[in-house]
Coordinates of C-alpha atoms in Angstrom, one line a residue:
M1 CA -22.1 67.6 -37.1
T2 CA -20.9 65.3 -34.2
K3 CA -19.0 61.7 -34.8
I4 CA -20.7 58.9 -32.9
I5 CA -21.0 55.3 -32.2
G6 CA -24.0 52.9 -31.3
V7 CA -23.5 50.6 -28.1
K8 CA -26.0 48.0 -26.8
F9 CA -25.5 46.4 -23.3
K10 CA -28.6 43.9 -23.8
T11 CA -29.7 42.0 -26.8
A12 CA -32.8 43.9 -27.2
G13 CA -32.0 47.0 -25.1
K14 CA -32.0 50.4 -26.5
M15 CA -29.0 51.8 -28.1
Y16 CA -26.5 54.5 -26.5
Y17 CA -24.3 57.3 -28.2
F18 CA -20.8 57.5 -27.4
N19 CA -17.8 59.5 -28.6
P20 CA -15.5 57.3 -30.6
L21 CA -12.2 59.5 -30.1
D22 CA -9.4 58.5 -32.3
F23 CA -9.8 54.7 -32.2
D24 CA -11.0 52.5 -35.2
I25 CA -14.3 50.8 -34.2
K26 CA -16.4 49.4 -36.4
R27 CA -19.8 47.3 -36.1
G28 CA -19.6 43.9 -33.9
M29 CA -16.5 45.2 -31.4
N30 CA -16.7 45.2 -28.1
V31 CA -16.1 48.3 -26.1
V32 CA -15.8 49.6 -22.5
V33 CA -17.3 52.9 -21.9
E34 CA -18.4 55.5 -19.0
T35 CA -21.8 55.5 -18.4
S36 CA -24.0 57.4 -15.5
R37 CA -24.1 53.4 -13.6
G38 CA -20.3 53.2 -13.9
I39 CA -17.9 51.3 -16.5
E40 CA -19.8 49.4 -18.7
Y41 CA -19.1 46.6 -21.2
G42 CA -21.3 46.7 -24.4
E43 CA -21.6 45.5 -27.6
V44 CA -21.2 48.2 -31.0
V45 CA -24.7 48.2 -33.3
M46 CA -23.7 50.9 -35.1
G47 CA -20.8 52.0 -36.7
I48 CA -18.7 55.7 -36.6
R49 CA -20.6 57.9 -38.3
E50 CA -21.6 61.6 -38.3
V51 CA -25.1 63.0 -37.0
E52 CA -26.9 66.4 -36.3
D53 CA -25.6 67.9 -32.8
S54 CA -29.6 68.5 -32.0
T55 CA -29.8 64.5 -32.1
V56 CA -27.0 64.1 -29.3
V57 CA -27.8 64.4 -25.7
K58 CA -24.7 66.3 -24.3
P59 CA -22.5 65.7 -22.8
L60 CA -21.4 62.8 -24.8
K61 CA -19.7 60.7 -22.9
S62 CA -16.6 58.9 -24.6
V63 CA -15.2 55.3 -25.3
I64 CA -12.8 54.4 -22.7
R65 CA -10.8 51.3 -24.8
I66 CA -11.7 48.6 -26.9
A67 CA -12.3 45.5 -25.2
N68 CA -9.5 42.9 -24.9
D69 CA -9.4 39.5 -23.6
D70 CA -9.1 40.5 -20.4
D71 CA -12.3 42.5 -20.4
T72 CA -14.1 39.8 -22.2
R73 CA -12.9 37.2 -19.9
H74 CA -14.1 39.6 -16.3
Y75 CA -17.3 40.3 -18.4
N76 CA -17.5 36.6 -18.3
E77 CA -17.0 36.2 -15.4
N78 CA -19.5 38.5 -13.9
K79 CA -22.4 36.7 -15.5
E80 CA -21.4 33.6 -13.3
K81 CA -21.3 35.8 -10.4
E82 CA -24.8 37.0 -11.5
K83 CA -26.5 33.3 -11.1
E84 CA -24.9 32.6 -7.6
A85 CA -26.1 36.4 -6.8
Y86 CA -29.7 35.2 -8.0
R87 CA -29.6 32.3 -6.0
I88 CA -28.4 33.9 -2.9
C89 CA -31.2 36.8 -3.3
L90 CA -34.0 34.0 -3.6
E91 CA -33.0 32.7 0.0
K92 CA -33.4 35.9 1.1
I93 CA -36.0 36.7 -0.1
E94 CA -38.0 33.6 1.4
K95 CA -36.3 34.3 5.0
H96 CA -37.7 37.6 4.8
G97 CA -41.5 36.2 3.6
L98 CA -41.5 39.3 0.7
D99 CA -43.9 39.3 -1.7
M100 CA -41.6 40.0 -4.6
K101 CA -40.7 37.8 -7.8
L102 CA -36.9 38.1 -8.3
I103 CA -36.5 38.7 -12.0
E104 CA -32.6 39.3 -12.8
V105 CA -29.5 40.2 -11.3
E106 CA -26.9 42.2 -13.1
Y107 CA -23.3 43.1 -12.1
T108 CA -21.3 46.5 -13.4
F109 CA -18.7 45.9 -14.9
D110 CA -16.3 47.2 -12.3
G111 CA -18.2 45.4 -9.9
N112 CA -18.9 48.6 -7.9
K113 CA -22.7 47.9 -7.6
I114 CA -25.1 45.0 -7.9
L115 CA -28.7 45.2 -9.5
F116 CA -31.6 43.1 -8.7
Y117 CA -34.6 43.4 -10.8
F118 CA -38.1 42.7 -9.2
T119 CA -41.9 42.6 -9.7
A120 CA -44.5 42.6 -7.2
E121 CA -48.1 43.7 -6.9
G122 CA -47.7 47.1 -4.9
R123 CA -45.1 48.5 -2.7
V124 CA -42.5 46.6 -0.9
D125 CA -40.6 47.3 2.1
F126 CA -37.0 45.4 1.1
R127 CA -34.9 47.4 3.9
E128 CA -33.8 44.2 5.9
L129 CA -33.2 42.6 2.8
V130 CA -31.1 45.1 1.4
K131 CA -28.8 45.2 4.3
D132 CA -28.4 41.2 4.4
L133 CA -27.4 41.4 0.8
A134 CA -24.7 44.2 1.5
A135 CA -23.6 42.4 3.9
V136 CA -22.7 39.4 1.7
F137 CA -21.5 40.9 -1.2
R138 CA -19.7 43.5 0.2
T139 CA -20.6 46.3 -2.3
R140 CA -23.4 48.5 -3.4
I141 CA -26.8 46.9 -3.6
E142 CA -30.0 48.6 -5.6
L143 CA -33.2 47.2 -5.9
R144 CA -35.3 48.1 -8.8
Q145 CA -39.4 47.3 -9.3
I146 CA -40.1 46.6 -13.3
G147 CA -43.6 45.7 -14.6
V148 CA -44.9 42.9 -16.6
R149 CA -43.7 43.9 -20.1
D150 CA -40.0 44.4 -18.7
E151 CA -40.6 41.3 -17.4
S152 CA -41.3 39.2 -20.2
K153 CA -38.6 41.2 -21.9
T154 CA -36.0 40.2 -19.4
L155 CA -37.3 36.2 -19.8
G156 CA -38.1 35.7 -23.0
S157 CA -41.4 33.4 -24.7
I158 CA -43.0 32.5 -27.1
G159 CA -46.1 34.5 -28.7
V160 CA -49.1 33.6 -30.3
C161 CA -48.0 33.8 -33.6
G162 CA -45.1 31.1 -32.7
R163 CA -41.8 33.2 -32.8
N164 CA -39.8 34.8 -30.3
L165 CA -41.5 38.2 -28.6
C166 CA -40.7 40.9 -29.9
C167 CA -39.6 42.9 -27.0
S168 CA -37.3 40.1 -26.5
Q169 CA -35.7 40.0 -29.7
F170 CA -35.3 43.7 -31.5
L171 CA -37.8 46.2 -29.3
G172 CA -35.7 48.8 -27.9
E173 CA -38.6 50.6 -26.0
F174 CA -42.4 49.9 -25.3
V175 CA -45.1 51.9 -27.6
P176 CA -48.3 52.7 -26.0
V177 CA -51.5 50.1 -27.3
S178 CA -54.7 50.8 -26.3
I179 CA -57.7 48.8 -27.2
K180 CA -59.0 51.5 -29.6
M181 CA -56.5 49.9 -31.9
A182 CA -57.9 46.6 -31.7
K183 CA -61.2 47.7 -32.7
E184 CA -60.4 50.0 -35.5
Q185 CA -58.4 46.9 -36.7
G186 CA -61.5 44.8 -36.8
L187 CA -59.9 42.6 -34.2
S188 CA -62.4 40.5 -31.7
L189 CA -62.3 42.2 -28.5
N190 CA -61.6 39.0 -26.2
P191 CA -58.9 39.4 -24.1
A192 CA -57.4 36.0 -24.6
K193 CA -56.9 36.5 -28.6
I194 CA -55.5 40.5 -28.3
S195 CA -53.2 39.8 -25.1
G196 CA -49.5 38.9 -24.9
A197 CA -47.4 36.6 -23.0
C198 CA -47.2 39.0 -20.4
G199 CA -51.3 39.6 -19.6
R200 CA -50.9 43.4 -21.6
L201 CA -52.0 44.0 -25.2
M202 CA -50.0 43.0 -27.8
C203 CA -47.4 45.1 -29.3
C204 CA -47.9 44.1 -32.8
L205 CA -50.9 46.1 -32.9
K206 CA -49.0 49.3 -33.5
Y207 CA -47.2 47.6 -36.6
E208 CA -50.1 47.7 -38.8
Q209 CA -52.2 50.8 -36.8
D210 CA -50.4 53.4 -39.2
T211 CA -51.6 51.9 -42.3
Y212 CA -55.4 51.6 -40.8
E213 CA -55.5 55.1 -40.0
S214 CA -54.6 56.1 -43.8
L215 CA -56.9 53.8 -45.0
M216 CA -60.0 55.0 -42.9
K217 CA -59.7 58.7 -44.2
D218 CA -60.5 57.5 -47.7
A219 CA -63.2 54.9 -46.8
P220 CA -66.6 55.2 -46.1
K221 CA -67.9 54.3 -42.4
N222 CA -70.5 51.9 -41.4
G223 CA -73.8 53.1 -42.4
A224 CA -73.0 55.9 -44.6
L225 CA -75.3 56.9 -47.8
V226 CA -73.2 56.5 -50.6
I227 CA -73.3 56.5 -54.7
T228 CA -71.7 53.8 -56.7
P229 CA -72.0 53.0 -60.3
E230 CA -75.4 51.2 -60.1
G231 CA -76.8 53.4 -57.9
R232 CA -77.5 55.0 -54.1
G233 CA -76.7 52.4 -51.7
T234 CA -75.9 52.0 -47.5
V235 CA -72.4 50.6 -46.4
A236 CA -72.8 47.7 -44.8
S237 CA -69.1 46.7 -43.8
V238 CA -65.8 47.8 -45.3
A239 CA -62.7 45.6 -45.6
L240 CA -59.8 48.2 -45.2
L241 CA -56.8 46.1 -46.4
R242 CA -58.7 45.0 -49.7
G243 CA -60.1 48.1 -50.5
K244 CA -63.9 46.6 -50.6
V245 CA -67.0 47.9 -49.7
K246 CA -70.2 45.8 -49.2
V247 CA -72.9 48.0 -50.1
R248 CA -76.6 47.5 -49.0
M249 CA -79.2 48.1 -52.3
E250 CA -82.6 48.3 -52.2
N251 CA -84.8 47.9 -55.2
G252 CA -88.8 48.3 -54.3
D253 CA -89.1 45.2 -51.8
E254 CA -86.0 43.6 -53.0
T255 CA -82.6 44.2 -51.0
T256 CA -79.4 43.1 -52.1
I257 CA -75.7 43.5 -50.9
K258 CA -72.9 44.0 -53.5
D259 CA -69.4 44.5 -53.4
F260 CA -67.4 47.9 -54.4
D261 CA -64.0 48.9 -54.7
V262 CA -63.6 51.8 -52.2
K263 CA -62.3 54.2 -55.4
D264 CA -65.7 53.3 -57.4
V265 CA -67.9 54.8 -53.9
K266 CA -68.5 58.2 -53.8
I267 CA -69.8 59.3 -50.0
A268 CA -73.1 61.2 -50.1
K269 CA -73.7 61.4 -46.4
Q270 CA -71.6 60.2 -43.6
G271 CA -73.9 57.8 -40.9
E272 CA -75.0 59.5 -37.9
T273 CA -73.9 56.3 -35.8
V274 CA -70.4 55.4 -37.1
E275 CA -69.0 53.1 -34.6
E276 CA -71.0 51.3 -31.8
D277 CA -70.4 52.2 -28.2
F278 CA -68.6 49.3 -26.5
E279 CA -68.3 48.5 -22.8
I280 CA -64.8 47.8 -21.7
S281 CA -65.2 44.7 -19.1
P282 CA -62.5 44.8 -16.5
E283 CA -60.9 42.0 -18.5
L284 CA -59.9 44.4 -21.0
M285 CA -59.3 47.4 -18.4
A286 CA -56.6 45.3 -17.3
L287 CA -54.8 44.6 -20.7
S288 CA -53.8 48.0 -20.9
D289 CA -51.2 49.8 -18.7
S290 CA -52.8 53.3 -19.3
F291 CA -56.5 53.1 -19.3
E292 CA -57.0 56.8 -19.5
E293 CA -56.5 56.6 -23.2
Q294 CA -59.7 53.6 -23.7
K295 CA -62.3 55.6 -22.0
P296 CA -65.0 56.8 -24.3
A297 CA -64.8 60.6 -24.7
E298 CA -67.3 62.3 -21.9
K299 CA -69.4 64.9 -22.9
K300 CA -68.1 68.1 -22.4
K301 CA -70.1 70.3 -19.7
P302 CA -70.8 73.4 -21.0
K303 CA -68.7 76.3 -20.1
R304 CA -70.0 78.6 -17.6
S305 CA -70.7 82.3 -18.5
R306 CA -68.1 84.5 -17.4
E307 CA -70.3 87.4 -16.8
K308 CA -70.6 88.4 -13.2
K309 CA -73.8 87.7 -11.5
P310 CA -76.1 90.6 -10.0
K311 CA -75.7 90.8 -6.6
T312 CA -79.2 90.3 -4.6
E313 CA -80.0 93.2 -2.7
P314 CA -79.9 92.6 0.8
A315 CA -76.1 91.7 0.5
D316 CA -76.1 95.5 -0.9
E317 CA -78.1 96.7 2.4
K318 CA -75.5 95.0 4.4
R319 CA -72.6 96.3 2.2
D320 CA -74.0 100.0 3.1
E321 CA -74.4 99.3 6.4
K322 CA -71.0 98.0 7.1
K323 CA -69.3 100.5 4.8
P324 CA -71.0 103.6 3.7
A325 CA -70.7 104.8 0.2
K326 CA -68.3 107.5 -0.5
N327 CA -69.9 110.6 -1.8
K328 CA -67.8 113.8 -2.8
S329 CA -70.8 116.2 -1.4
A330 CA -71.1 114.5 2.0
R331 CA -67.7 115.5 2.5
R332 CA -67.1 118.3 5.6
P333 CA -66.2 121.6 4.6
Q334 CA -62.8 122.9 4.9
N335 CA -64.0 125.1 7.8
S336 CA -65.9 122.5 9.9
R337 CA -63.8 123.6 12.9
R338 CA -64.3 127.3 12.8
S339 CA -68.3 125.9 12.7
R340 CA -68.1 123.8 15.5
N341 CA -66.5 126.4 17.6
N342 CA -69.3 129.0 16.8
R343 CA -71.7 126.4 17.7
K344 CA -70.4 125.6 20.8
K345 CA -70.6 129.8 21.5
Q346 CA -74.3 129.7 21.0
T347 CA -75.0 126.7 23.4
D348 CA -72.9 128.5 26.1
G349 CA -74.8 132.0 25.8
E350 CA -78.2 129.9 25.8
Q351 CA -77.0 128.9 29.4
N352 CA -75.7 131.9 30.4
K353 CA -79.6 133.4 29.4

């Protein structure tokens, strides 16, 4: 077991583990810790506790000290400096005519580095910009390009639900979201209704996805042949959350649709065309960062036979011409030199005659 504490450096940032050493640290306190970026000032969001060694990434960095009044004052001064650095960077970007949008400026606690976060549609050559910023601030400058989701997380906004964005409030990390989730949940595939303030798929689609997947295992699918307490029928639609199934019952020339509970319906045969294929428009394609997960499954190509194809006769003939086949019977006898000498003597004798 390893003793740790949880520290966050941003409101909705990721929580990191640190070794509390012998300090009596409680939740809500501020601490000064050592990170890969240098000395940082953070808030304790999880008090001292013991966890399994496998859950900790070694080596575990330690807490330097509990933050005092001087540390807090220095942290607030850095926040004021960030505003001035933001203004200066905007002027430099306009001066160089760079196609980039500055999002945030962050000072490290020790002031050895300034990080500038920006968004851009493509790659930006900011080498001259870095030189100008380094000449002004006389410290290390680092520019980082982030995505539109990180932009919304940093700036914050109001979602379609009327509340603050989840990513700017409590989401530490972004979860992968696909259009398949919206389709399985019965939502409209209208980009305006399933996209968030960042222009990507709403993160909240993931919240109920596990529930829908568990309910879909027991519920029949559209077009399935089912047996109900009133006879056989075909599933017209399924309301997963309510646990209801609409079944089309045919009695002679009359067709009626009745509601049944999922538990009262037994599947006789699943429908062959369970889900209708849908085309993904460019607007839907732009909603997701990873479109690979949303492409319809392609037909698998038949595997090639591993058997070697018989070689054609012409190829064999050419091979035989180049490399004659080795045959033990074709080998020369061991007394080949003696036979050559005998033949030579015979030819010499015939010439003398």
